[in-house]
Amino acid sequence: MKIQLSSLDVLHARTDCLVVAVREGAQQPPSTRKIERASKGLIKSLMASGDIDGRPGNVLLVPFPSGIQAKRLLLVGVGDKPDIDDLASAALAAARQLCSTQSVSAVVTLTEVAVTGTDATTRARVISQAIQEASYRFNQLKTSKGKEAARRQCTVNRVSLLASSGKNDTAMRTGIQEACAIANGVALAKDLSNLPGNLCTPSYLANQARKLGKSHKLKVNVLDEAKMKALGMGALLSVSRGSREPARLIVMEHQGGQRSDKPVVLVGKGLTFDAGGISLKPAAAMDEMKYDMCGGASVFGAMVAASELKLKLNVIGIVPSSENLPDGAANKPGDIVTSMSGKTIEILNTDAEGRLILCDALTYAERYKPAAIIDIATLTGACVVALGHPATGLFSPDDKLAEELLACGESARDRAWRMPIWDEYQKQLNSPFADIANIGGRTAGAVTAACFLSRFTKNMAWAHLDIAGTAWHSGANKGATGRPVSMLTRFLINRTRR
Ligand code: BES
Ligand code: MN
Ligand code: ZN
């Protein structure tokens, strides 16, 4: 999809769909007023009849509108005094409706809407991201052809955002550019995540990384099991031992900064299917454990965005990837393994495998002397219980880094909520036989998982994002969300400005 800024005359624009904002009570935006005049009161009468009421997200499609050149007029309510949330929900509702038409081109005038407490870059970014979000489809495994396949597709591929007087054009172009890079990262993360476990294996992810290396000028290095063994990654390898698919440790580098600049390191859990191992999960909804690599997918997505934005920053993405299955060689409860750090781990539950693959990846990451290291993982069901689906769980002993990430989540509209990681919780991980146990008992499961990881990140500015509740939707709209690519990309962009 191509999104660009255009100054055009809304009355004469030959487009498949003209998207225009309608306010609840207050004065209408300029384009809306122009159309109102040209159509001899169309919008007022539609409001009088109650067909559109101006509430944020309320939409009405008017085919063959009179008085203007566009084939369709799409009215969208933005409320009375819209804030950025109203603009975002209006843009998403409009974009969904737009994508359900057969339009190829569209002109979107929502850039005119005055939004309290925000700038032109943010507005353009929010509108552009909503359009891209609505146009995402995952059809690659459907075999239907012809009309049926066409119906599934979103036909929109050229969108013009209406430019304002000119003074904000540069700012708006920045917003569009950021949105497009983020949307490409989000779409990649969604595609990888939605692929089932039989197709998206650790080797598949490694091959995708190699492809990205070529298409996005990333330096890619993939460690196979022999290399990991030589490094002493006994925790990671104990997980893949129970599966026929060999593990991979994928390393991607975006070198946008000076050679000597310390990198930001992103470490994403890439568990391509989590059956729980010998501590087998119940059958219900187990298919969703194909999403246990969403953290890894978000690292792929953030690397793509960093590369497309040519960020002047060194970024390293590390994705430890494995399956977690039960077989004769699988971990057994009570097994004790030695991690790359040298610490021994008593595996009391083989389903707490994410931390086992992450701890070795985190130890490996130390060699890069990170300016900051962030791990992203669908780590615990307990995080979903604590925060539900709106918020990612954020854990960090580093107040500055935590505040920075929270702020990025806010401005990217991809929010996190900070959880405690106090020393008091650490004792729940005591083991009578090893240095540490891999589970911390019934209470505070998301916190003790984070505490486990903290043992391997002592020398780094580290934060952990538990995305178990935010990485995908269940139910009728089952599918990956691409979170937290937006938050991570915001973080990377902001780090270039320090
Ligand atoms: N991948 C799961 C976490 C998960 C569960 C994410 C449900 C999203 C939805 C993780 O590997 C896991 O199984 N964690 C266990 C930990 C427990 C054994 C301490 C869990 O959350 O039940
Ligand atoms: Mn598990
Ligand atoms: Zn898991």
Tab-separated table of C-alpha atoms and ligand atoms in Angstrom, residues 269 271 274 276 279 281 288-289 292 324 349-355 378-384 438-441 445 448 466-469 472, ligand 1:
chain	number	residue	atom	x	y	z
A	269	LYS	CA	11.101	-15.827	22.484
A	271	LEU	CA	9.045	-21.034	20.607
A	274	ASP	CA	4.590	-25.073	22.907
A	276	GLY	CA	4.250	-28.012	27.340
A	279	SER	CA	4.200	-31.318	31.672
A	281	LYS	CA	-0.797	-28.737	28.286
A	288	GLU	CA	-2.855	-21.121	20.012
A	289	MET	CA	0.552	-22.187	21.240
A	292	ASP	CA	4.526	-18.804	21.356
A	324	ASN	CA	8.582	-27.703	23.184
A	349	ASN	CA	7.744	-27.900	35.142
A	350	THR	CA	8.763	-28.516	31.537
A	351	ASP	CA	6.077	-26.061	30.421
A	352	ALA	CA	8.096	-23.185	31.879
A	353	GLU	CA	10.383	-23.508	28.852
A	354	GLY	CA	10.416	-19.922	27.626
A	355	ARG	CA	12.719	-18.797	30.408
A	378	THR	CA	4.701	-14.833	25.517
A	379	LEU	CA	6.011	-15.991	28.845
A	380	THR	CA	3.173	-16.639	31.288
A	381	GLY	CA	-0.536	-17.332	31.430
A	382	ALA	CA	-0.345	-15.525	34.770
A	383	CYS	CA	0.369	-12.246	32.967
A	384	VAL	CA	-2.892	-12.653	31.057
A	438	ASN	CA	12.393	-22.860	36.802
A	439	ILE	CA	9.051	-22.153	38.482
A	440	GLY	CA	8.118	-20.094	41.520
A	441	GLY	CA	4.934	-21.676	42.780
A	445	GLY	CA	3.631	-16.343	38.183
A	448	THR	CA	8.608	-14.981	39.291
A	466	ASP	CA	5.463	-10.302	28.834
A	467	ILE	CA	3.188	-10.214	25.777
A	468	ALA	CA	1.169	-13.360	26.543
A	469	GLY	CA	-2.028	-11.288	26.675
A	472	TRP	CA	-2.762	-12.364	19.545
B	1	BES	N1	3.892	-20.069	26.439
B	1	BES	C1	3.416	-20.284	27.743
B	1	BES	C2	2.732	-19.065	28.345
B	1	BES	C3	1.344	-18.763	27.829
B	1	BES	C4	0.256	-19.490	28.267
B	1	BES	C5	1.145	-17.724	26.986
B	1	BES	C6	-0.999	-19.175	27.823
B	1	BES	C7	-0.113	-17.391	26.539
B	1	BES	C8	-1.194	-18.128	26.962
B	1	BES	C9	4.578	-20.639	28.668
B	1	BES	O1	5.588	-21.377	28.080
B	1	BES	C10	4.005	-21.475	29.758
B	1	BES	O2	3.543	-22.529	29.491
B	1	BES	N2	4.051	-20.939	30.974
B	1	BES	C11	3.505	-21.611	32.096
B	1	BES	C12	4.428	-21.389	33.256
B	1	BES	C13	4.101	-22.231	34.453
B	1	BES	C14	4.364	-23.672	34.167
B	1	BES	C15	4.934	-21.741	35.615
B	1	BES	C16	2.128	-21.036	32.365
B	1	BES	O3	1.936	-19.826	32.208
B	1	BES	O4	1.229	-21.805	32.686
